[in-house]
Coordinates of C-alpha atoms in Angstrom, one line a residue:
M151 CA 17.3 2.3 -81.6
K152 CA 14.2 0.4 -80.5
T153 CA 16.4 -2.0 -78.5
L154 CA 18.2 0.9 -76.9
L155 CA 15.0 2.6 -75.9
T156 CA 13.6 -0.6 -74.4
T157 CA 16.8 -1.1 -72.4
L158 CA 16.6 2.5 -71.1
A159 CA 13.0 2.0 -70.2
L160 CA 13.7 -1.2 -68.2
G161 CA 16.6 0.6 -66.5
L162 CA 14.3 3.5 -65.4
S163 CA 11.6 1.1 -64.2
S164 CA 14.0 -0.8 -62.0
A165 CA 15.6 2.4 -60.6
F166 CA 12.3 3.7 -59.3
A167 CA 10.3 1.5 -56.9
A168 CA 6.6 1.6 -57.3
P169 CA 4.4 2.6 -54.3
F170 CA 2.7 -0.2 -52.4
S171 CA 0.7 -0.6 -49.1
F172 CA 0.6 -2.7 -46.1
V173 CA -1.9 -2.9 -43.2
A174 CA -0.9 -2.9 -39.5
L175 CA -3.3 -4.1 -36.7
G176 CA -3.1 -5.7 -33.3
D177 CA -4.7 -6.2 -29.9
M178 CA -7.5 -8.1 -31.4
P179 CA -9.7 -10.1 -31.4
Y180 CA -10.3 -9.6 -27.7
G181 CA -12.4 -12.8 -27.7
G182 CA -14.6 -14.4 -25.1
K183 CA -17.7 -13.2 -26.9
P184 CA -18.9 -14.2 -30.4
E185 CA -19.4 -10.6 -31.4
N186 CA -15.7 -9.8 -30.9
Y187 CA -14.6 -12.5 -33.3
A188 CA -17.3 -11.4 -35.7
A189 CA -16.0 -7.8 -35.6
F190 CA -12.5 -9.1 -36.4
D191 CA -13.9 -11.0 -39.4
R192 CA -15.5 -7.8 -40.7
L193 CA -12.2 -6.0 -40.4
I194 CA -10.5 -8.8 -42.3
A195 CA -13.0 -8.4 -45.0
T196 CA -12.2 -4.7 -45.2
V197 CA -8.5 -5.4 -45.4
N198 CA -9.1 -8.0 -48.1
R199 CA -11.0 -5.4 -50.2
T200 CA -8.1 -3.0 -49.7
A201 CA -5.7 -5.6 -51.1
P202 CA -2.4 -4.6 -49.4
S203 CA 0.8 -6.3 -50.2
F204 CA 0.7 -7.8 -46.8
T205 CA -0.7 -7.3 -43.3
V206 CA 1.1 -7.4 -40.0
H207 CA -0.5 -8.3 -36.6
V208 CA 1.6 -6.9 -33.8
G209 CA 0.4 -9.3 -31.1
D210 CA -2.2 -9.7 -28.3
I211 CA -4.6 -12.0 -30.2
K212 CA -6.7 -12.2 -27.0
S213 CA -7.3 -10.1 -23.9
G214 CA -5.3 -10.7 -20.7
S215 CA -8.4 -11.9 -18.9
T216 CA -9.6 -14.6 -21.4
S217 CA -8.6 -18.2 -21.7
C218 CA -5.2 -19.1 -23.2
A219 CA -6.5 -22.6 -24.1
D220 CA -5.4 -24.2 -27.4
A221 CA -8.9 -23.8 -28.9
E222 CA -8.9 -20.0 -28.3
L223 CA -5.5 -19.5 -29.8
L224 CA -6.2 -21.7 -32.8
K225 CA -9.5 -19.9 -33.5
V226 CA -7.4 -16.8 -34.2
R227 CA -5.0 -18.7 -36.4
T228 CA -8.0 -19.8 -38.5
Q229 CA -9.0 -16.2 -38.8
F230 CA -5.5 -15.2 -39.8
N231 CA -5.7 -17.7 -42.7
T232 CA -8.7 -15.9 -44.1
F233 CA -6.5 -12.9 -45.1
E234 CA -6.2 -13.0 -48.8
Q235 CA -2.7 -11.6 -48.8
P236 CA 0.2 -12.6 -46.5
L237 CA -0.3 -12.2 -42.8
I238 CA 2.7 -11.8 -40.6
Y239 CA 2.3 -12.2 -36.9
T240 CA 4.5 -11.3 -33.9
P241 CA 3.4 -12.5 -30.5
G242 CA 2.1 -10.4 -27.6
D243 CA 2.2 -10.9 -23.9
N244 CA -1.5 -11.8 -23.5
E245 CA -1.1 -15.1 -25.5
W246 CA 1.8 -16.4 -23.4
T247 CA 3.5 -14.2 -20.8
D248 CA 0.3 -13.4 -18.9
C249 CA -1.3 -16.9 -19.2
H250 CA -0.4 -17.7 -15.6
R251 CA -3.4 -15.5 -14.6
E252 CA -6.3 -17.3 -13.0
K253 CA -8.8 -15.9 -15.6
A254 CA -6.5 -16.9 -18.4
G255 CA -6.4 -20.5 -17.2
K256 CA -3.3 -20.6 -15.0
F257 CA -1.1 -22.0 -17.8
N258 CA 2.6 -22.3 -17.7
P259 CA 3.7 -19.3 -19.9
L260 CA 6.7 -21.1 -21.3
E261 CA 4.5 -24.0 -22.4
R262 CA 2.1 -21.5 -24.1
L263 CA 5.1 -19.9 -25.9
A264 CA 6.1 -23.3 -27.2
F265 CA 2.6 -23.9 -28.4
L266 CA 2.6 -20.6 -30.3
R267 CA 5.9 -21.3 -32.0
S268 CA 4.7 -24.8 -33.1
N269 CA 1.3 -23.6 -34.4
F270 CA 1.8 -20.1 -35.8
F271 CA 5.4 -20.1 -37.1
D272 CA 6.9 -22.7 -39.5
G273 CA 10.2 -20.7 -39.9
K274 CA 9.7 -20.4 -43.6
Q275 CA 6.7 -18.4 -44.6
S276 CA 3.8 -16.2 -43.3
L277 CA 0.2 -17.1 -42.6
G278 CA -2.7 -16.0 -44.8
K279 CA -4.2 -17.5 -48.0
T280 CA -1.2 -16.6 -50.0
P281 CA 1.8 -17.0 -47.7
M282 CA 5.0 -15.3 -48.6
P283 CA 8.5 -16.5 -47.8
L284 CA 10.3 -14.9 -44.8
T285 CA 13.8 -14.9 -43.5
T286 CA 13.6 -16.1 -39.9
Q287 CA 15.9 -16.3 -37.0
P288 CA 17.2 -19.7 -35.8
N289 CA 15.5 -20.8 -32.6
Y290 CA 13.2 -17.7 -32.8
P291 CA 11.0 -18.4 -35.8
E292 CA 8.7 -15.6 -34.8
N293 CA 11.4 -13.1 -35.6
S294 CA 11.1 -12.5 -39.4
R295 CA 12.5 -10.2 -42.0
W296 CA 11.6 -9.4 -45.6
T297 CA 12.0 -6.6 -48.2
K298 CA 9.8 -4.9 -50.6
G299 CA 10.3 -1.8 -52.8
G300 CA 13.7 -1.0 -51.3
V301 CA 12.3 -1.1 -47.7
V302 CA 13.5 -3.6 -45.1
F303 CA 10.8 -4.9 -42.7
T304 CA 11.5 -6.9 -39.6
T305 CA 9.6 -8.2 -36.5
L306 CA 10.9 -8.4 -33.0
H307 CA 9.5 -10.6 -30.2
V308 CA 9.4 -7.7 -27.7
I309 CA 6.3 -7.8 -25.5
G310 CA 4.4 -5.9 -22.8
S311 CA 4.5 -7.0 -19.2
N312 CA 8.1 -5.8 -19.0
N313 CA 9.1 -8.0 -21.9
G314 CA 8.5 -11.1 -19.7
L315 CA 11.3 -10.2 -17.3
E316 CA 11.3 -10.8 -13.5
R317 CA 8.1 -12.6 -12.5
T318 CA 9.9 -15.9 -11.9
P319 CA 13.4 -17.2 -12.3
E320 CA 12.2 -19.3 -15.2
M321 CA 10.7 -16.3 -17.0
A322 CA 13.9 -14.4 -16.4
A323 CA 15.9 -17.3 -17.9
E324 CA 13.7 -17.1 -21.0
Y325 CA 14.1 -13.4 -21.3
F326 CA 17.8 -12.9 -21.4
P327 CA 18.6 -15.1 -24.5
R328 CA 15.5 -13.8 -26.3
N329 CA 16.5 -10.2 -25.6
A330 CA 20.0 -10.9 -27.0
A331 CA 18.5 -12.6 -30.0
N332 CA 16.1 -9.6 -30.6
L333 CA 19.0 -7.1 -30.4
A334 CA 21.1 -9.2 -32.9
W335 CA 18.1 -9.5 -35.2
L336 CA 17.5 -5.8 -35.1
L337 CA 21.2 -5.1 -35.9
Q338 CA 21.0 -7.5 -38.8
A339 CA 18.0 -5.7 -40.3
F340 CA 19.8 -2.4 -40.2
A341 CA 23.0 -3.9 -41.6
Q342 CA 21.0 -5.2 -44.5
A343 CA 19.3 -1.8 -45.0
K344 CA 22.7 -0.1 -45.1
S345 CA 24.4 -2.6 -47.4
S346 CA 21.4 -2.5 -49.8
D347 CA 21.0 1.3 -49.6
A348 CA 17.4 0.7 -48.5
K349 CA 15.0 3.7 -48.5
A350 CA 13.6 3.0 -45.1
V351 CA 13.3 0.4 -42.3
V352 CA 10.1 -0.7 -40.6
V353 CA 10.2 -2.6 -37.3
F354 CA 7.1 -4.4 -35.8
A355 CA 6.8 -5.5 -32.1
Q356 CA 4.0 -5.7 -29.6
A357 CA 5.3 -3.6 -26.7
D358 CA 4.8 0.1 -26.2
L359 CA 8.4 0.9 -25.4
W360 CA 7.6 4.2 -23.9
D361 CA 5.0 3.1 -21.3
P362 CA 6.0 4.0 -18.7
A363 CA 8.4 6.7 -19.7
P364 CA 11.2 7.2 -18.8
L365 CA 12.1 3.6 -18.5
S366 CA 14.1 2.3 -15.6
P367 CA 17.7 1.2 -16.4
T368 CA 16.7 -2.3 -15.3
S369 CA 13.5 -2.4 -17.5
G370 CA 13.1 -5.4 -19.8
L371 CA 12.5 -2.9 -22.7
I372 CA 15.4 -0.5 -22.2
D373 CA 17.9 -2.4 -24.4
T374 CA 15.5 -2.4 -27.3
V375 CA 14.8 1.4 -26.9
N376 CA 18.6 2.1 -26.9
A377 CA 19.3 -0.1 -29.9
L378 CA 16.5 1.5 -31.9
R379 CA 17.7 5.0 -31.1
E380 CA 21.3 4.2 -32.1
Q381 CA 20.5 2.3 -35.2
A382 CA 18.0 4.9 -36.4
K383 CA 20.6 7.7 -35.9
A384 CA 23.3 5.7 -37.8
F385 CA 20.9 4.8 -40.6
G386 CA 19.8 8.4 -41.1
K387 CA 16.8 7.6 -43.3
P388 CA 13.1 7.0 -42.3
V389 CA 12.6 4.4 -39.6
L390 CA 9.1 3.4 -38.6
F391 CA 8.4 1.4 -35.4
V392 CA 4.9 -0.1 -35.4
H393 CA 3.4 -1.6 -32.1
G394 CA 0.3 -2.1 -30.1
D395 CA -0.1 -2.7 -26.3
S396 CA -1.5 0.6 -25.0
H397 CA -4.6 0.8 -27.2
V398 CA -3.9 4.4 -28.1
T399 CA -3.9 5.2 -31.8
R400 CA -1.0 7.6 -32.5
L401 CA 1.7 8.6 -34.8
D402 CA 4.6 10.5 -33.1
Q403 CA 8.3 10.8 -32.5
P404 CA 8.8 9.4 -29.0
F405 CA 12.5 10.1 -28.8
N406 CA 11.7 13.8 -29.2
T407 CA 9.1 13.6 -26.4
Y408 CA 10.7 11.3 -23.9
D409 CA 14.3 11.2 -24.7
D410 CA 16.2 13.4 -27.0
S411 CA 15.9 14.9 -30.5
S412 CA 18.9 13.1 -32.0
A413 CA 16.8 10.7 -34.1
P414 CA 14.5 13.0 -36.1
N415 CA 14.1 10.3 -38.8
F416 CA 12.4 7.9 -36.2
W417 CA 8.6 7.6 -36.0
R418 CA 6.3 5.3 -34.1
L419 CA 2.9 4.2 -35.1
E420 CA 0.6 2.6 -32.5
V421 CA -2.3 0.7 -33.9
P422 CA -5.9 0.7 -32.6
G423 CA -7.1 -2.3 -30.6
D424 CA -9.1 -3.7 -27.7
Q425 CA -12.7 -2.6 -28.2
R426 CA -11.7 -0.3 -31.1
V427 CA -11.6 -2.9 -34.0
A428 CA -9.7 -1.0 -36.7
A429 CA -6.5 -1.1 -38.6
I430 CA -4.0 1.3 -40.3
K431 CA -3.2 1.2 -44.0
V432 CA 0.3 2.4 -44.6
T433 CA 1.1 3.5 -48.1
V434 CA 4.8 3.2 -48.9
D435 CA 6.3 5.4 -51.7
P436 CA 10.0 4.8 -51.7
E437 CA 10.6 7.8 -54.0
D438 CA 8.8 10.2 -51.6
P439 CA 11.2 11.7 -49.0
A440 CA 8.6 11.0 -46.3
V441 CA 8.1 7.4 -47.6
F442 CA 5.0 6.7 -45.5
A443 CA 1.4 7.9 -45.5
Y444 CA -1.4 6.6 -43.3
R445 CA -5.1 5.9 -43.4
L446 CA -7.5 4.4 -40.8
L447 CA -9.4 1.3 -41.9
L448 CA -12.8 0.5 -40.2
P449 CA -14.8 -2.7 -40.5

């Protein structure tokens, strides 16, 4: 009887996933001044005290008008590695796409992208003091995927500045294969969620996909918007899209506002950023129909 009860207890514990939390942040530190890095350090300390399962930075580790030099980027990598828990990062436009700007140092954006990939992504695990293993996409190590508590998480390298499309022929040539890779990676995440009967899917990217709205049919973001809509509709369970870019903290249902109401299970969370140094703690309860709950974290 004791053995039977133990077996039943183990079965029940495995059937119900325990709640956990993660932290989302982005568009920081907008460096150039020591106090901006110091504010980010204080926020990291707050996150460490909160002890989430992991933290995700959704890109823009500098402002668009500050230097893209190696030292500036590596300074943030050093800060990333002060997170006690795993830190997953997906790039923003400010740290490579927009580095051609005079104030940013007039760098070749494609060279800056190569630098990011070689210094922030090893294709195997996250950053942070206690890295966790990640499944990553061949040739696009910044695109990662992992699961926890019956929830599938994935990052997509989708950025502001029209996703890097159109400024030069070289940038357009970079965009098209990356866009195709992003779409394939997104479909793989939802395929895994369906096959594993996941409770929810969370997608992280830098770009605000609804700025401006409605998007032009030739926008560098439109394919991602369409894929998210169709995959969310087909999945039917909670889908959360987490991004930065516009510096407007919000939780809403953009398909209802800008498109149609055919994906009522889709929500987007935009994190604070720029001069508002803060983060969002997301509590995940796989057994709650809503799955997600949110709280603002301040330094």
